[in-house]
XYZ file of C-alpha atoms in Angstrom:
389
model
C -64.670 -33.607 -47.564
C -61.013 -33.554 -48.496
C -61.000 -29.675 -48.334
C -62.574 -29.799 -44.906
C -60.019 -32.444 -43.642
C -57.176 -30.185 -44.825
C -58.624 -27.141 -43.222
C -59.095 -28.990 -39.964
C -55.439 -30.210 -40.100
C -54.362 -26.680 -40.779
C -56.330 -25.226 -37.760
C -54.806 -28.047 -35.431
C -51.389 -27.011 -36.676
C -51.987 -23.254 -36.092
C -53.589 -23.987 -32.602
C -50.576 -26.175 -31.851
C -48.025 -23.608 -32.808
C -50.113 -20.848 -31.011
C -50.319 -23.085 -27.815
C -46.546 -23.901 -28.021
C -45.853 -20.129 -28.301
C -48.181 -19.354 -25.447
C -46.461 -21.944 -23.377
C -42.982 -20.598 -24.296
C -44.201 -17.168 -23.454
C -45.436 -18.292 -20.034
C -42.356 -20.193 -19.237
C -40.241 -17.090 -20.158
C -42.433 -15.022 -18.070
C -41.965 -17.293 -15.015
C -38.205 -17.473 -15.622
C -37.925 -13.646 -15.869
C -40.018 -13.309 -12.682
C -37.746 -15.752 -10.829
C -34.805 -13.875 -12.172
C -36.206 -10.583 -10.919
C -36.615 -12.068 -7.533
C -33.064 -13.404 -7.274
C -34.181 -17.070 -7.400
C -31.358 -17.745 -9.982
C -31.251 -21.533 -9.672
C -34.835 -21.986 -10.497
C -34.763 -19.250 -13.133
C -32.025 -21.166 -14.752
C -34.105 -24.172 -14.882
C -36.956 -22.497 -16.369
C -34.918 -20.859 -19.032
C -33.177 -24.186 -19.840
C -36.741 -25.617 -20.484
C -37.307 -23.154 -23.346
C -36.680 -24.429 -26.915
C -35.351 -23.110 -29.101
C -33.285 -20.536 -27.045
C -32.881 -17.142 -28.641
C -30.213 -14.530 -27.709
C -32.354 -13.206 -24.855
C -32.823 -16.520 -23.271
C -29.039 -17.470 -23.483
C -28.071 -14.146 -22.110
C -30.505 -14.504 -19.250
C -29.008 -17.762 -18.413
C -25.509 -16.193 -18.603
C -26.601 -13.421 -16.200
C -28.227 -15.886 -13.806
C -25.019 -17.845 -13.591
C -22.980 -14.789 -13.066
C -25.397 -13.660 -10.323
C -25.303 -16.776 -8.315
C -21.588 -17.033 -8.696
C -21.224 -19.990 -11.034
C -18.937 -17.985 -13.234
C -17.449 -20.652 -15.516
C -21.037 -21.565 -16.524
C -21.777 -18.036 -17.091
C -18.702 -17.775 -19.466
C -19.980 -20.633 -21.495
C -23.355 -19.061 -22.115
C -21.696 -15.573 -22.805
C -19.548 -17.442 -25.440
C -22.724 -18.873 -27.090
C -24.430 -15.517 -27.313
C -21.190 -13.939 -28.764
C -20.885 -16.655 -31.329
C -24.515 -16.151 -32.431
C -24.325 -12.254 -32.141
C -20.663 -11.123 -32.661
C -21.621 -7.533 -33.160
C -23.095 -6.944 -29.628
C -20.765 -4.660 -27.813
C -22.579 -4.726 -24.371
C -22.450 -8.553 -24.284
C -18.716 -8.382 -25.105
C -18.148 -5.909 -22.435
C -20.031 -8.121 -19.846
C -18.094 -11.015 -20.892
C -14.746 -9.307 -20.693
C -15.751 -8.041 -17.303
C -16.391 -11.655 -15.985
C -13.090 -12.773 -17.689
C -11.278 -10.195 -15.407
C -13.255 -11.311 -12.280
C -12.277 -14.966 -12.913
C -8.605 -13.877 -13.637
C -8.752 -15.115 -17.326
C -6.608 -12.205 -18.195
C -5.403 -13.476 -21.597
C -8.896 -13.950 -22.860
C -9.872 -10.504 -21.330
C -6.969 -8.994 -23.150
C -8.203 -10.309 -26.384
C -11.752 -9.067 -25.929
C -10.780 -5.610 -24.855
C -8.191 -5.437 -27.713
C -11.144 -5.997 -30.069
C -13.348 -3.431 -28.353
C -10.376 -0.852 -28.363
C -9.942 -1.527 -32.153
C -13.736 -0.934 -32.626
C -13.870 1.980 -30.300
C -10.575 3.661 -30.131
C -11.918 6.984 -28.610
C -13.542 5.103 -25.747
C -11.298 5.859 -22.607
C -12.869 3.132 -20.543
C -11.997 0.350 -23.096
C -8.449 1.738 -23.268
C -8.237 1.568 -19.424
C -9.626 -1.955 -19.182
C -7.225 -3.111 -21.739
C -4.391 -1.602 -19.781
C -5.620 -3.291 -16.574
C -5.765 -6.777 -18.276
C -2.129 -6.080 -19.546
C -1.083 -5.014 -16.109
C -2.216 -8.316 -14.674
C -0.364 -10.088 -17.443
C 2.833 -8.071 -16.330
C 2.958 -6.580 -19.742
C 4.877 -3.475 -19.817
C 2.741 -1.954 -22.414
C -0.016 -1.594 -19.848
C 0.901 2.038 -19.225
C 0.478 3.057 -22.821
C -3.127 2.257 -22.676
C -3.512 3.990 -19.338
C -1.922 7.161 -20.875
C -4.172 6.851 -23.852
C -7.266 6.655 -21.718
C -6.173 9.638 -19.673
C -5.350 11.675 -22.806
C -8.788 10.955 -24.269
C -10.559 12.008 -20.963
C -8.707 13.936 -18.359
C -11.584 13.426 -15.940
C -11.021 9.505 -16.127
C -10.126 8.937 -12.517
C -8.800 5.325 -12.613
C -6.460 5.953 -15.621
C -5.226 9.082 -13.897
C -4.270 7.144 -10.743
C -2.555 4.351 -12.719
C -0.514 7.001 -14.633
C 0.284 8.842 -11.363
C 1.436 5.600 -9.636
C 3.667 4.785 -12.580
C 5.428 8.141 -12.414
C 5.592 7.779 -8.548
C 7.346 4.360 -9.067
C 9.744 6.110 -11.518
C 10.312 8.822 -8.973
C 9.413 11.348 -11.697
C 8.038 13.920 -9.135
C 7.022 16.578 -11.418
C 4.891 14.272 -13.669
C 3.283 12.925 -10.446
C 2.373 16.414 -9.427
C 1.015 17.368 -12.991
C -0.839 14.128 -13.589
C -2.559 13.853 -10.064
C -3.520 17.519 -10.006
C -5.088 17.352 -13.390
C -7.274 14.381 -11.999
C -8.091 16.327 -8.852
C -9.184 19.397 -11.043
C -12.271 17.355 -12.025
C -12.705 15.428 -8.663
C -10.967 17.314 -5.748
C -12.104 14.620 -3.323
C -10.295 11.495 -4.958
C -8.544 10.262 -1.775
C -6.214 7.859 -3.828
C -4.811 10.861 -5.891
C -4.498 12.928 -2.612
C -2.469 9.969 -1.059
C -0.386 9.659 -4.247
C 0.508 13.359 -3.880
C 1.363 12.839 -0.027
C 3.632 9.971 -1.006
C 5.325 12.048 -3.707
C 6.312 14.622 -1.119
C 7.413 12.099 1.418
C 9.805 10.583 -1.082
C 11.280 14.049 -1.633
C 11.586 14.325 2.206
C 9.376 17.357 2.034
C 7.400 16.438 5.242
C 5.681 19.802 5.708
C 4.008 19.597 2.372
C 3.289 15.900 2.647
C 1.681 16.519 5.900
C -1.000 18.689 4.464
C -2.093 15.965 2.022
C -2.349 13.359 4.757
C -4.308 15.796 7.041
C -6.715 16.299 4.202
C -7.266 12.563 3.901
C -8.414 12.570 7.695
C -10.575 15.603 7.067
C -12.304 13.560 4.266
C -12.964 10.855 6.968
C -10.508 8.667 5.183
C -8.673 6.797 8.005
C -6.421 3.649 7.971
C -3.132 2.233 9.150
C -1.192 3.823 6.281
C -2.335 7.222 6.794
C -1.878 7.133 10.481
C 1.683 5.939 10.250
C 2.574 8.518 7.539
C 1.153 11.255 9.706
C 3.281 9.977 12.555
C 6.200 10.184 10.335
C 5.530 13.683 9.036
C 4.756 15.018 12.494
C 7.973 13.536 13.978
C 10.061 14.980 11.115
C 8.469 18.428 11.737
C 9.003 18.226 15.490
C 5.297 18.086 16.424
C 6.182 14.972 18.582
C 2.919 14.946 20.666
C 0.803 14.619 17.558
C 3.253 12.079 16.049
C 2.815 10.020 19.207
C -0.961 9.981 18.764
C -0.767 8.800 15.161
C 1.926 6.144 15.794
C -0.346 4.783 18.639
C -3.386 4.713 16.282
C -1.211 2.970 13.587
C -0.231 0.284 16.102
C -3.860 -0.516 16.759
C -4.124 -1.754 13.283
C -0.846 -3.600 13.257
C 1.308 -4.093 16.430
C 4.055 -6.339 14.757
C 5.922 -3.598 13.072
C 9.378 -2.882 15.092
C 10.258 0.268 13.240
C 6.897 1.855 14.431
C 7.803 1.080 17.976
C 11.289 2.598 17.433
C 9.772 5.838 16.065
C 7.139 6.049 18.796
C 9.868 5.566 21.440
C 12.065 8.292 19.697
C 8.997 10.718 20.006
C 8.454 9.738 23.649
C 12.158 10.464 24.311
C 11.936 13.732 22.563
C 9.008 14.564 24.896
C 11.193 13.431 27.771
C 8.868 10.602 28.632
C 11.690 8.253 29.257
C 9.815 5.325 30.712
C 7.508 5.281 27.704
C 10.503 5.563 25.429
C 12.256 2.653 27.067
C 9.039 0.464 26.930
C 8.677 1.017 23.166
C 12.352 0.566 22.321
C 12.242 -2.722 24.161
C 9.035 -3.750 22.247
C 10.761 -3.062 18.980
C 13.841 -5.343 20.098
C 11.349 -8.279 20.848
C 10.053 -7.984 17.318
C 13.460 -7.662 15.507
C 15.873 -10.179 14.324
C 18.837 -8.244 12.930
C 20.104 -5.650 12.922
C 19.165 -4.280 16.431
C 22.416 -2.342 17.265
C 20.628 0.967 16.708
C 17.721 0.171 18.949
C 20.214 -0.979 21.721
C 22.138 2.221 21.499
C 18.759 4.214 21.485
C 17.920 2.427 24.818
C 21.371 3.352 26.140
C 20.628 7.068 25.268
C 17.455 7.100 27.031
C 19.253 5.776 30.119
C 21.900 8.489 29.589
C 19.113 11.195 29.821
C 18.031 9.764 33.161
C 21.757 9.737 34.191
C 21.550 6.011 34.781
C 25.202 5.443 33.545
C 25.524 1.757 34.390
C 22.520 1.025 32.233
C 23.742 3.218 29.560
C 27.109 1.616 29.518
C 25.546 -1.979 29.446
C 23.310 -1.306 26.409
C 26.286 0.430 24.673
C 28.220 -2.824 25.009
C 25.199 -4.902 23.919
C 25.031 -2.675 20.808
C 28.704 -3.147 20.025
C 28.378 -6.920 20.655
C 25.673 -6.918 17.877
C 27.892 -4.877 15.635
C 31.531 -4.375 16.724
C 32.037 -1.828 13.733
C 29.299 0.531 15.080
C 31.430 3.661 15.550
C 28.757 5.686 17.313
C 28.154 3.049 19.922
C 31.791 3.035 20.661
C 31.866 6.806 21.001
C 28.832 7.009 23.210
C 30.297 4.202 25.424
C 33.462 6.292 25.984
C 31.218 9.319 26.865
C 29.036 7.309 29.384
C 32.226 5.883 30.960
C 33.473 9.292 31.272
C 30.530 10.394 33.205
C 30.299 7.301 35.314
C 33.789 6.489 36.436
C 35.902 8.644 38.692
C 39.247 7.168 37.743
C 40.778 9.109 34.852
C 42.883 5.910 33.840
C 39.639 3.954 33.274
C 38.236 6.941 31.324
C 41.302 7.144 29.195
C 41.130 3.415 28.368
C 37.695 3.794 26.742
C 38.667 6.794 24.765
C 41.839 5.050 23.373
C 39.772 1.986 22.549
C 37.558 4.242 20.354
C 40.609 5.713 18.634
C 42.282 2.318 18.159
C 39.265 1.056 16.303
C 37.849 4.096 14.533
C 40.681 6.798 14.701
C 41.419 6.240 10.968
C 37.867 6.498 9.927
C 37.409 9.834 8.013
C 33.622 9.795 8.557
C 34.439 10.030 12.353
C 36.539 13.147 12.064
C 34.272 15.158 14.403
C 34.138 12.434 17.018
C 37.892 11.983 16.671
C 38.576 15.716 17.369
C 36.432 15.726 20.466
C 38.156 12.402 21.812
C 41.679 13.605 21.080
C 40.988 16.791 23.046
C 39.571 14.835 25.912
C 42.419 12.352 25.901
C 44.896 15.407 26.210
C 42.783 16.604 29.246
C 42.851 13.248 31.018
C 46.502 12.641 30.339
C 47.337 16.018 31.856
C 45.027 15.234 34.847
C 46.846 11.829 35.367
C 50.251 13.636 35.222
C 49.259 16.222 37.678
C 47.899 13.375 40.062
C 51.040 11.383 39.575
C 53.362 14.267 40.331
C 51.477 15.384 43.500
C 51.621 11.912 44.795
């Protein structure tokens, strides 16, 4: 009888364990199904009901929280999994990625440092550590980007970081070398193409820079930056019609940049579309605070090309009001007065005013020579008129 009772108790225990295991298995299957369907809140609830929780369940809770956007809760569960299974590289990697997403850069730096020490030949771990250090404003970040790129010359992200570093340092040759090495493995990397374009812009080699920005358009990569740089390149290579097109496109993205209106106005002026030039110079003025003397003189010069001398004189004076030491405005004012006034005495007054203010300026040597010659002509004209009277 005693043996039968023990056996029955054993069977009850076995069935109980089996029933519990079956229930656990069923709960896990339901939780996994909810997770696959993207019903993360209910999936978390089902995972939480499972006891005890093994690595898989804890990880699924972490992933569910991550997927639904409750990142701090996800981090807590990743930490639990890592404590229980410290050797799992994939889990550490997911954890580090989430730390970067949540801007916990110090912790991410620590995790990536561990991964780099365990896998020193993994270029992506080197790159990610560099990225964490970059966010921490740690100057050693570039060391890790360079290591990543040295390990794998096809690693596009590290190539971009190294290229940007050299661009910032104005090391043009290294920008060229690094970016082209990256493009060798992936010729359509628009960011590297853009870096090379900027590299030549900084060297004021507008013809070469132009080819890179045109290539970006050919790759259907179009934005404000590219249109503005194409506008600059075309204007500097005297293709003013094309420059106008791209400056107009750039203004569609952002119409609050005064320099862009000034450049557009200059291109219209070169195309002798003076009304459009004036319109854009004045648009630049409305957006500018200081200094605006150059824009005022630019407007004066447009009126000069239209032979509207009174307006040209007016805007030259406004330019000098903004900056009394603006020599070119003073010079142009004398020239406009010479064209407008008939009385040589008035003309002479404007030229002498220039020499009085800027005659000792060595930079204005060329202007001084022209003015001195014109003063001599006017003085002779006045003398002839006086003697004839």
